[in-house]
């Protein structure tokens, strides 16, 4: 079977490596891809927003499955257009992608189907939102309803901070995404990214990971798309995983089917694990980045078989097998990220880094410039290592990072600190 991956980040490079191992695979394409993925897939210059061009490509190359990495094409209805043309697609329809595309939709959905999450209210005008905030007090969380590239969330520790967030959102800071605002209770606990594969009627767990959203060591500084991840998080014991499936994932799959928009694809459950157990922070309708890099490094199974099962409405009966080992990913980003940063700075030393045992250097935002490899984004490399525990994976990942010669880049030096701290405390 021929497969087309949509996307060009570290997550898609990891997907390409995993899919390339499948005995079911004939040819693997990726659009727009990146120089790292080009080693295992044929990079095609497709304009992904042009759904007709994607459909035509799939027909011409006899693509049996399209695997969509990022959320934007899903929210824009790429899966619907592919399925209408008879092309199988891993990733939900536009209607089911509302679970990520609208926070208000998801909160109402949780209320209807009894899914544990923070209490909330939806607002379309600043005056009533401000009134609610003053009545509730801080800490409180203010969210733009729509997609805002991860920036539309303000966790306000004080009432005036929440008020400013509401005013900025209704003043158009996030454009149409902020025309509606959700205000929700602050949840306390430890965050985990949990993944489940869904075929519209059934779901199986697909491992979990812990992300590091802040840019600086010790979880300081502004939020980013994610500066590193590891899998599995020690806190995610089998009983907790079963509870998340029972209390959150299964009611979601059943609820979406009942509403006539069955969820097919990967459900990314952003969890807060607190004293009362797991609560939903948010859903995403795709793999996390950098969570996917760490999780897929541990996969000991045929990814293509599972993704096909999701898309075709027939997940394999067995859950996917994962290695007992731990995986850890360190993101190397361009200096300045998540603020303004330079593109085009040269990167060296990747061959030496890749020779570190059990290390894979994934490309997240790179491009070739003649013979040179240069940075081409904020998050640029995803250095991923396996080890018998998180500490060993961490040591290997940083040994590889230290081989990389990229004065224009930086990384956090403490990825995995929670897991390693918990282990030491035992
Ligand atoms: P989101 O874009 O919804 O993932 O939110 C970004 C980050 O804000 C999350 O990863 C959490 O760290 C934090 N956050 C979001 N909602 C809440 C909440 N209700 N309580 C506490 N923290 C939250
Ligand atoms: N790492 C968080 C995300 O992919 O949204």
Short mmCIF file of C-alpha atoms and ligand atoms in Angstrom, two decimals:
data_model
loop_
_atom_site.label_atom_id
_atom_site.label_comp_id
_atom_site.label_asym_id
_atom_site.label_seq_id
_atom_site.Cartn_x
_atom_site.Cartn_y
_atom_site.Cartn_z
CA UNK A 1 0.00 0.00 0.00
CA UNK A 2 1.11 3.57 -0.72
CA UNK A 3 0.81 6.09 2.11
CA UNK A 4 0.89 9.91 2.15
CA UNK A 5 1.79 11.77 5.36
CA UNK A 6 0.66 15.39 5.66
CA UNK A 7 2.96 17.65 7.72
CA UNK A 8 6.58 18.68 8.03
CA UNK A 9 7.56 18.62 11.70
CA UNK A 10 9.25 16.27 14.14
CA UNK A 11 5.97 14.43 14.69
CA UNK A 12 5.67 13.71 10.98
CA UNK A 13 9.31 12.60 10.73
CA UNK A 14 8.61 10.18 13.61
CA UNK A 15 5.44 8.96 11.87
CA UNK A 16 7.45 8.43 8.67
CA UNK A 17 10.08 6.33 10.48
CA UNK A 18 7.41 4.19 12.15
CA UNK A 19 5.34 3.71 8.98
CA UNK A 20 8.44 2.89 6.92
CA UNK A 21 8.87 -0.27 9.04
CA UNK A 22 5.46 -1.65 8.11
CA UNK A 23 5.35 -4.85 6.04
CA UNK A 24 2.13 -3.46 4.52
CA UNK A 25 3.92 -0.44 3.02
CA UNK A 26 4.92 -0.08 -0.62
CA UNK A 27 5.72 3.63 -1.15
CA UNK A 28 5.75 6.39 1.45
CA UNK A 29 5.19 10.04 0.51
CA UNK A 30 5.25 13.11 2.72
CA UNK A 31 4.02 16.67 2.02
CA UNK A 32 5.66 19.08 2.69
CA UNK A 33 8.05 16.83 4.69
CA UNK A 34 11.54 17.90 5.72
CA UNK A 35 15.16 16.88 4.97
CA UNK A 36 15.14 14.28 7.77
CA UNK A 37 11.96 12.60 6.59
CA UNK A 38 13.38 12.62 3.04
CA UNK A 39 15.62 9.72 4.07
CA UNK A 40 12.61 7.40 4.49
CA UNK A 41 9.86 9.03 2.40
CA UNK A 42 9.47 10.75 -0.94
CA UNK A 43 8.98 14.45 -0.32
CA UNK A 44 6.25 16.01 -2.47
CA UNK A 45 5.63 19.74 -2.89
CA UNK A 46 1.85 19.62 -2.45
CA UNK A 47 -0.17 22.67 -1.39
CA UNK A 48 -1.96 20.93 1.47
CA UNK A 49 -4.65 23.62 1.78
CA UNK A 50 -5.72 22.80 -1.79
CA UNK A 51 -7.80 19.70 -1.05
CA UNK A 52 -8.49 19.03 -4.72
CA UNK A 53 -4.75 18.88 -5.43
CA UNK A 54 -4.30 16.42 -2.54
CA UNK A 55 -7.13 14.22 -3.87
CA UNK A 56 -5.63 14.29 -7.38
CA UNK A 57 -2.22 13.33 -6.04
CA UNK A 58 -3.78 10.43 -4.11
CA UNK A 59 -5.51 9.17 -7.25
CA UNK A 60 -2.39 9.49 -9.40
CA UNK A 61 -0.17 7.69 -6.87
CA UNK A 62 -2.80 5.18 -5.74
CA UNK A 63 -2.56 6.27 -2.13
CA UNK A 64 -4.27 3.75 0.17
CA UNK A 65 -4.07 5.89 3.31
CA UNK A 66 -3.45 9.57 4.09
CA UNK A 67 -2.07 10.21 7.57
CA UNK A 68 -2.68 13.80 8.72
CA UNK A 69 -0.19 15.09 11.31
CA UNK A 70 -1.36 18.60 12.31
CA UNK A 71 -4.83 19.82 13.31
CA UNK A 72 -5.33 22.67 10.84
CA UNK A 73 -6.04 20.47 7.76
CA UNK A 74 -8.48 18.38 9.84
CA UNK A 75 -10.37 21.41 11.11
CA UNK A 76 -10.44 22.60 7.47
CA UNK A 77 -12.15 19.35 6.40
CA UNK A 78 -9.34 17.54 4.56
CA UNK A 79 -10.49 14.15 5.88
CA UNK A 80 -14.06 14.80 4.63
CA UNK A 81 -12.83 15.72 1.14
CA UNK A 82 -10.55 12.67 0.96
CA UNK A 83 -13.22 10.27 2.19
CA UNK A 84 -15.77 11.77 -0.26
CA UNK A 85 -13.28 10.98 -3.03
CA UNK A 86 -12.89 7.42 -1.76
CA UNK A 87 -9.45 7.91 -0.17
CA UNK A 88 -8.99 6.52 3.36
CA UNK A 89 -7.75 9.11 5.83
CA UNK A 90 -6.33 8.76 9.34
CA UNK A 91 -7.72 11.79 11.15
CA UNK A 92 -11.24 12.91 12.02
CA UNK A 93 -13.86 14.69 9.92
CA UNK A 94 -14.32 18.43 10.27
CA UNK A 95 -17.32 17.83 12.55
CA UNK A 96 -15.35 15.49 14.85
CA UNK A 97 -12.32 17.82 14.79
CA UNK A 98 -14.48 20.33 16.69
CA UNK A 99 -13.20 18.52 19.79
CA UNK A 100 -10.01 20.51 19.19
CA UNK A 101 -11.35 23.34 17.04
CA UNK A 102 -13.80 24.72 19.61
CA UNK A 103 -13.21 24.73 23.35
CA UNK A 104 -16.84 25.70 23.97
CA UNK A 105 -18.04 22.71 21.91
CA UNK A 106 -15.85 20.38 23.96
CA UNK A 107 -16.94 21.78 27.31
CA UNK A 108 -20.64 21.43 26.38
CA UNK A 109 -19.91 17.91 25.12
CA UNK A 110 -18.26 17.01 28.45
CA UNK A 111 -21.25 18.35 30.36
CA UNK A 112 -23.69 16.35 28.22
CA UNK A 113 -21.78 13.07 28.50
CA UNK A 114 -20.55 13.37 32.10
CA UNK A 115 -16.85 13.63 31.25
CA UNK A 116 -14.81 15.00 34.19
CA UNK A 117 -13.44 18.50 33.50
CA UNK A 118 -13.34 21.91 35.20
CA UNK A 119 -16.57 23.87 35.59
CA UNK A 120 -16.91 26.62 32.96
CA UNK A 121 -19.04 29.16 31.13
CA UNK A 122 -19.04 30.43 27.54
CA UNK A 123 -19.17 34.15 26.73
CA UNK A 124 -19.66 36.25 23.61
CA UNK A 125 -19.27 39.66 25.27
CA UNK A 126 -16.68 41.15 27.60
CA UNK A 127 -19.07 42.65 30.17
CA UNK A 128 -20.65 39.36 31.26
CA UNK A 129 -17.27 37.58 31.19
CA UNK A 130 -15.76 40.23 33.48
CA UNK A 131 -18.72 39.93 35.82
CA UNK A 132 -18.27 36.14 36.02
CA UNK A 133 -14.53 36.47 36.72
CA UNK A 134 -15.14 38.96 39.54
CA UNK A 135 -17.70 36.61 41.08
CA UNK A 136 -15.45 33.53 40.75
CA UNK A 137 -12.11 35.08 41.77
CA UNK A 138 -8.62 33.78 40.89
CA UNK A 139 -6.88 31.56 39.94
CA UNK A 140 -9.03 31.16 36.85
CA UNK A 141 -8.42 30.21 33.22
CA UNK A 142 -9.44 32.27 30.18
CA UNK A 143 -9.47 30.61 26.75
CA UNK A 144 -10.19 31.83 23.24
CA UNK A 145 -12.76 29.42 21.79
CA UNK A 146 -11.03 28.64 18.49
CA UNK A 147 -7.58 27.56 17.31
CA UNK A 148 -4.93 30.09 18.32
CA UNK A 149 -1.74 28.09 17.73
CA UNK A 150 -1.55 27.18 21.41
CA UNK A 151 -1.52 30.83 22.47
CA UNK A 152 -5.16 31.44 23.29
CA UNK A 153 -4.99 30.25 26.92
CA UNK A 154 -4.29 32.48 29.92
CA UNK A 155 -3.92 30.78 33.29
CA UNK A 156 -4.55 33.83 35.47
CA UNK A 157 -3.28 33.80 39.03
CA UNK A 158 -4.97 37.16 39.75
CA UNK A 159 -8.33 38.66 38.79
CA UNK A 160 -6.81 41.65 36.97
CA UNK A 161 -4.75 39.31 34.77
CA UNK A 162 -7.92 37.42 33.82
CA UNK A 163 -9.70 40.72 33.13
CA UNK A 164 -6.92 41.86 30.82
CA UNK A 165 -7.04 38.52 28.97
CA UNK A 166 -10.79 38.83 28.40
CA UNK A 167 -10.43 42.39 27.16
CA UNK A 168 -7.59 41.46 24.78
CA UNK A 169 -9.50 38.48 23.38
CA UNK A 170 -12.68 40.46 22.72
CA UNK A 171 -10.55 43.25 21.24
CA UNK A 172 -9.48 40.76 18.57
CA UNK A 173 -6.04 39.59 19.74
CA UNK A 174 -6.72 36.12 18.33
CA UNK A 175 -9.03 37.21 15.52
CA UNK A 176 -12.10 35.04 15.00
CA UNK A 177 -10.76 32.43 17.46
CA UNK A 178 -11.44 34.91 20.27
CA UNK A 179 -14.95 35.98 19.21
CA UNK A 180 -16.12 33.59 21.92
CA UNK A 181 -14.34 33.04 25.22
CA UNK A 182 -14.52 30.13 27.65
CA UNK A 183 -13.75 30.76 31.30
CA UNK A 184 -13.02 27.70 33.36
CA UNK A 185 -11.95 26.65 36.83
CA UNK A 186 -8.26 26.32 37.50
CA UNK A 187 -7.27 22.65 37.88
CA UNK A 188 -4.45 21.58 40.15
CA UNK A 189 -2.26 18.53 39.66
CA UNK A 190 0.21 16.99 37.25
CA UNK A 191 -0.31 17.19 33.48
CA UNK A 192 -0.17 14.12 31.26
CA UNK A 193 -0.76 13.73 27.53
CA UNK A 194 -2.75 10.53 26.96
CA UNK A 195 -3.39 9.10 23.50
CA UNK A 196 -6.07 6.69 22.30
CA UNK A 197 -6.67 5.34 18.82
CA UNK A 198 -10.33 5.41 17.79
CA UNK A 199 -12.19 3.85 14.86
CA UNK A 200 -15.51 5.62 15.33
CA UNK A 201 -16.96 2.95 17.61
CA UNK A 202 -14.04 1.57 19.65
CA UNK A 203 -10.83 2.87 21.17
CA UNK A 204 -7.52 1.41 22.38
CA UNK A 205 -4.94 3.21 24.52
CA UNK A 206 -1.82 4.32 22.64
CA UNK A 207 0.62 5.20 25.45
CA UNK A 208 1.07 8.50 27.24
CA UNK A 209 3.80 11.10 27.68
CA UNK A 210 4.66 14.21 29.62
CA UNK A 211 5.39 17.40 27.70
CA UNK A 212 7.42 20.44 28.89
CA UNK A 213 5.57 23.52 27.72
CA UNK A 214 7.62 26.32 29.26
CA UNK A 215 10.70 27.51 27.41
CA UNK A 216 13.09 27.55 30.38
CA UNK A 217 14.63 25.06 32.80
CA UNK A 218 12.54 24.46 35.91
CA UNK A 219 9.36 25.18 33.89
CA UNK A 220 9.97 28.92 33.71
CA UNK A 221 9.33 31.51 30.99
CA UNK A 222 6.63 31.64 28.32
CA UNK A 223 4.67 28.70 26.93
CA UNK A 224 5.86 27.00 23.75
CA UNK A 225 4.58 24.22 21.51
CA UNK A 226 6.61 21.85 23.74
CA UNK A 227 10.34 21.76 24.55
CA UNK A 228 10.65 18.04 25.21
CA UNK A 229 8.77 14.95 26.31
CA UNK A 230 9.22 11.51 27.75
CA UNK A 231 7.22 8.32 27.79
CA UNK A 232 5.89 6.60 29.79
CA UNK A 233 5.23 9.00 32.70
CA UNK A 234 5.74 7.01 35.95
CA UNK A 235 2.44 8.33 37.28
CA UNK A 236 0.44 6.75 34.45
CA UNK A 237 -0.02 3.31 36.02
CA UNK A 238 -2.28 0.72 34.33
CA UNK A 239 -5.19 1.41 36.71
CA UNK A 240 -5.11 5.13 35.91
CA UNK A 241 -4.90 4.43 32.20
CA UNK A 242 -7.95 2.15 32.47
CA UNK A 243 -9.80 4.90 34.36
CA UNK A 244 -9.01 7.48 31.65
CA UNK A 245 -10.30 5.07 29.00
CA UNK A 246 -13.48 4.39 30.99
CA UNK A 247 -14.28 7.91 32.23
CA UNK A 248 -13.06 10.04 29.32
CA UNK A 249 -12.16 8.22 26.09
CA UNK A 250 -15.02 5.70 25.86
CA UNK A 251 -17.79 8.22 26.67
CA UNK A 252 -16.24 10.56 24.08
CA UNK A 253 -16.21 7.95 21.34
CA UNK A 254 -19.78 6.92 22.23
CA UNK A 255 -20.95 10.55 22.46
CA UNK A 256 -19.48 11.54 19.10
CA UNK A 257 -21.05 8.47 17.45
CA UNK A 258 -24.40 9.35 19.03
CA UNK A 259 -24.15 12.89 17.68
CA UNK A 260 -23.59 11.50 14.18
CA UNK A 261 -19.93 12.55 13.93
CA UNK A 262 -17.97 9.43 14.88
CA UNK A 263 -14.38 10.09 15.90
CA UNK A 264 -11.78 8.28 13.80
CA UNK A 265 -8.14 9.01 14.44
CA UNK A 266 -6.06 9.64 17.52
CA UNK A 267 -7.67 11.36 20.48
CA UNK A 268 -5.08 13.35 22.43
CA UNK A 269 -6.41 13.72 25.96
CA UNK A 270 -4.72 16.57 27.83
CA UNK A 271 -5.17 15.51 31.44
CA UNK A 272 -4.71 17.07 34.83
CA UNK A 273 -4.17 14.34 37.41
CA UNK A 274 -5.25 15.79 40.74
CA UNK A 275 -6.59 14.63 44.08
CA UNK A 276 -9.97 13.72 42.56
CA UNK A 277 -8.40 11.72 39.74
CA UNK A 278 -8.02 12.56 36.05
CA UNK A 279 -9.80 15.61 34.62
CA UNK A 280 -9.83 16.77 31.03
CA UNK A 281 -7.93 20.00 30.26
CA UNK A 282 -8.46 19.77 26.53
CA UNK A 283 -8.75 17.40 23.61
CA UNK A 284 -6.62 17.50 20.50
CA UNK A 285 -7.49 15.44 17.45
CA UNK A 286 -3.95 14.48 16.40
CA UNK A 287 -0.71 13.25 17.90
CA UNK A 288 1.17 15.67 20.17
CA UNK A 289 4.45 17.17 19.14
CA UNK A 290 6.94 16.37 20.80
CA UNK A 291 4.94 13.59 22.53
CA UNK A 292 4.70 11.57 19.30
CA UNK A 293 8.49 11.52 18.90
CA UNK A 294 8.93 9.89 22.33
CA UNK A 295 5.93 7.55 22.10
CA UNK A 296 6.62 6.28 18.59
CA UNK A 297 10.23 5.48 19.59
CA UNK A 298 8.73 2.93 22.01
CA UNK A 299 6.25 1.38 19.57
CA UNK A 300 6.99 -2.30 18.92
CA UNK A 301 4.14 -2.86 16.52
CA UNK A 302 2.92 -2.15 13.02
CA UNK A 303 1.74 1.47 13.10
CA UNK A 304 0.23 1.25 9.62
CA UNK A 305 -2.03 -1.63 10.61
CA UNK A 306 -3.44 0.44 13.49
CA UNK A 307 -3.85 3.69 11.57
CA UNK A 308 -5.61 1.81 8.75
CA UNK A 309 -7.87 0.20 11.34
CA UNK A 310 -8.85 3.64 12.69
CA UNK A 311 -9.54 5.08 9.25
CA UNK A 312 -11.47 2.04 8.03
CA UNK A 313 -13.62 1.60 11.13
CA UNK A 314 -11.98 -1.69 12.17
CA UNK A 315 -9.24 -1.33 14.78
CA UNK A 316 -7.29 -4.53 15.48
CA UNK A 317 -8.68 -6.31 18.54
CA UNK A 318 -5.30 -6.37 20.32
CA UNK A 319 -3.86 -3.19 21.82
CA UNK A 320 -0.59 -1.99 20.24
CA UNK A 321 2.60 -3.27 21.85
CA UNK A 322 5.12 -0.85 23.34
CA UNK A 323 8.67 -1.43 24.53
CA UNK A 324 9.22 -1.54 28.28
CA UNK A 325 12.00 0.98 27.73
CA UNK A 326 11.63 4.73 28.26
CA UNK A 327 12.00 7.31 25.52
CA UNK A 328 12.89 10.96 25.89
CA UNK A 329 12.90 13.78 23.34
CA UNK A 330 14.81 17.05 23.68
CA UNK A 331 13.68 19.85 21.37
CA UNK A 332 16.38 22.13 20.01
CA UNK A 333 14.88 25.48 19.09
CA UNK A 334 16.13 28.63 17.38
CA UNK A 335 17.40 31.30 19.80
CA UNK A 336 14.55 33.68 20.56
CA UNK A 337 11.77 31.05 20.27
CA UNK A 338 8.88 31.29 21.21
CA UNK A 339 9.41 34.99 20.41
CA UNK A 340 10.99 36.25 17.18
CA UNK A 341 13.93 34.18 15.93
CA UNK A 342 16.27 34.00 12.95
CA UNK A 343 15.93 31.41 10.18
CA UNK A 344 18.76 30.04 8.08
CA UNK A 345 21.42 29.50 10.76
CA UNK A 346 23.69 26.53 9.87
CA UNK A 347 23.50 23.25 11.80
CA UNK A 348 26.38 20.76 12.02
CA UNK A 349 27.26 17.57 13.86
CA UNK A 350 24.10 15.60 13.15
CA UNK A 351 26.00 12.54 11.91
CA UNK A 352 27.98 12.33 15.14
CA UNK A 353 24.83 12.89 17.20
CA UNK A 354 23.01 10.13 15.32
CA UNK A 355 25.81 7.68 16.14
CA UNK A 356 25.02 7.94 19.87
CA UNK A 357 23.56 4.54 20.86
CA UNK A 358 19.76 4.38 20.79
CA UNK A 359 19.45 7.97 19.51
CA UNK A 360 17.47 9.29 16.55
CA UNK A 361 17.77 12.92 15.52
CA UNK A 362 14.40 13.93 14.13
CA UNK A 363 14.01 17.04 12.00
CA UNK A 364 11.31 19.46 13.10
CA UNK A 365 12.11 22.67 11.21
CA UNK A 366 15.10 22.32 8.89
CA UNK A 367 15.86 22.82 5.22
CA UNK A 368 18.75 22.16 2.87
CA UNK A 369 20.66 25.18 1.59
CA UNK A 370 23.07 23.79 -1.01
CA UNK A 371 25.13 21.24 0.90
CA UNK A 372 24.33 22.78 4.27
CA UNK A 373 21.50 22.01 6.65
CA UNK A 374 19.96 25.16 8.11
CA UNK A 375 17.27 26.02 10.66
CA UNK A 376 13.88 26.81 9.16
CA UNK A 377 11.52 27.22 12.10
CA UNK A 378 11.17 27.77 15.84
CA UNK A 379 11.40 24.15 16.91
CA UNK A 380 14.15 22.75 14.71
CA UNK A 381 15.36 19.33 15.94
CA UNK A 382 13.82 16.64 18.16
CA UNK A 383 16.66 14.56 19.61
CA UNK A 384 15.11 11.29 20.78
CA UNK A 385 16.72 8.52 22.82
CA UNK A 386 15.70 5.19 24.34
CA UNK A 387 17.02 3.87 27.65
CA UNK A 388 16.10 1.31 30.29
CA UNK A 389 14.65 4.18 32.32
CA UNK A 390 14.03 7.91 31.85
CA UNK A 391 17.42 8.80 33.38
CA UNK A 392 19.31 6.66 30.87
CA UNK A 393 17.24 7.97 27.95
CA UNK A 394 17.92 11.51 29.19
CA UNK A 395 21.69 10.93 29.42
CA UNK A 396 21.75 9.54 25.86
CA UNK A 397 19.63 12.34 24.44
CA UNK A 398 21.89 15.02 25.97
CA UNK A 399 25.05 13.18 24.86
CA UNK A 400 23.69 13.47 21.31
CA UNK A 401 22.64 17.12 21.81
CA UNK A 402 26.22 17.87 22.85
CA UNK A 403 27.49 16.57 19.47
CA UNK A 404 25.33 19.09 17.62
CA UNK A 405 27.10 22.21 16.45
CA UNK A 406 24.42 24.87 16.17
CA UNK A 407 25.29 28.25 17.72
CA UNK A 408 21.89 29.58 16.59
CA UNK A 409 20.01 27.08 18.76
CA UNK A 410 19.29 26.19 22.37
CA UNK A 411 17.47 23.57 24.41
CA UNK A 412 16.26 22.95 27.93
CA UNK A 413 18.73 20.88 29.96
CA UNK A 414 16.19 19.32 32.33
CA UNK A 415 13.75 17.38 30.17
CA UNK A 416 12.42 14.47 32.25
CA UNK A 417 13.07 16.09 35.63
CA UNK A 418 9.76 15.03 37.14
CA UNK A 419 10.24 11.37 36.30
CA UNK A 420 13.86 11.33 37.37
CA UNK A 421 13.05 13.22 40.57
CA UNK A 422 10.22 10.79 41.38
CA UNK A 423 12.55 7.86 40.76
CA UNK A 424 15.27 9.30 43.03
CA UNK A 425 12.71 9.97 45.76
CA UNK A 426 11.82 6.26 45.90
P1 LIG B 1 -4.31 24.28 26.35
O1 LIG B 1 -3.90 25.11 25.15
O2 LIG B 1 -5.78 24.20 26.59
O3 LIG B 1 -3.57 22.97 26.39
O4 LIG B 1 -3.72 25.05 27.62
C1 LIG B 1 -2.36 25.35 27.69
C2 LIG B 1 -1.88 25.05 29.07
O5 LIG B 1 -2.59 25.85 30.02
C3 LIG B 1 -2.13 23.61 29.51
O6 LIG B 1 -1.13 22.76 29.09
C4 LIG B 1 -2.14 23.77 31.02
O7 LIG B 1 -0.82 23.82 31.52
C5 LIG B 1 -2.76 25.12 31.22
N1 LIG B 1 -4.20 24.99 31.50
C6 LIG B 1 -5.21 24.97 30.60
N2 LIG B 1 -6.40 24.84 31.22
C7 LIG B 1 -6.14 24.78 32.55
C8 LIG B 1 -6.95 24.64 33.71
N3 LIG B 1 -8.29 24.57 33.65
N4 LIG B 1 -6.32 24.61 34.92
C9 LIG B 1 -4.99 24.71 35.00
N5 LIG B 1 -4.18 24.84 33.94
C10 LIG B 1 -4.73 24.87 32.72
N1 LIG B 2 2.81 19.15 22.72
C1 LIG B 2 1.50 19.66 22.75
C2 LIG B 2 0.80 19.63 21.46
O1 LIG B 2 1.17 18.95 20.53
O2 LIG B 2 -0.22 20.30 21.36
#
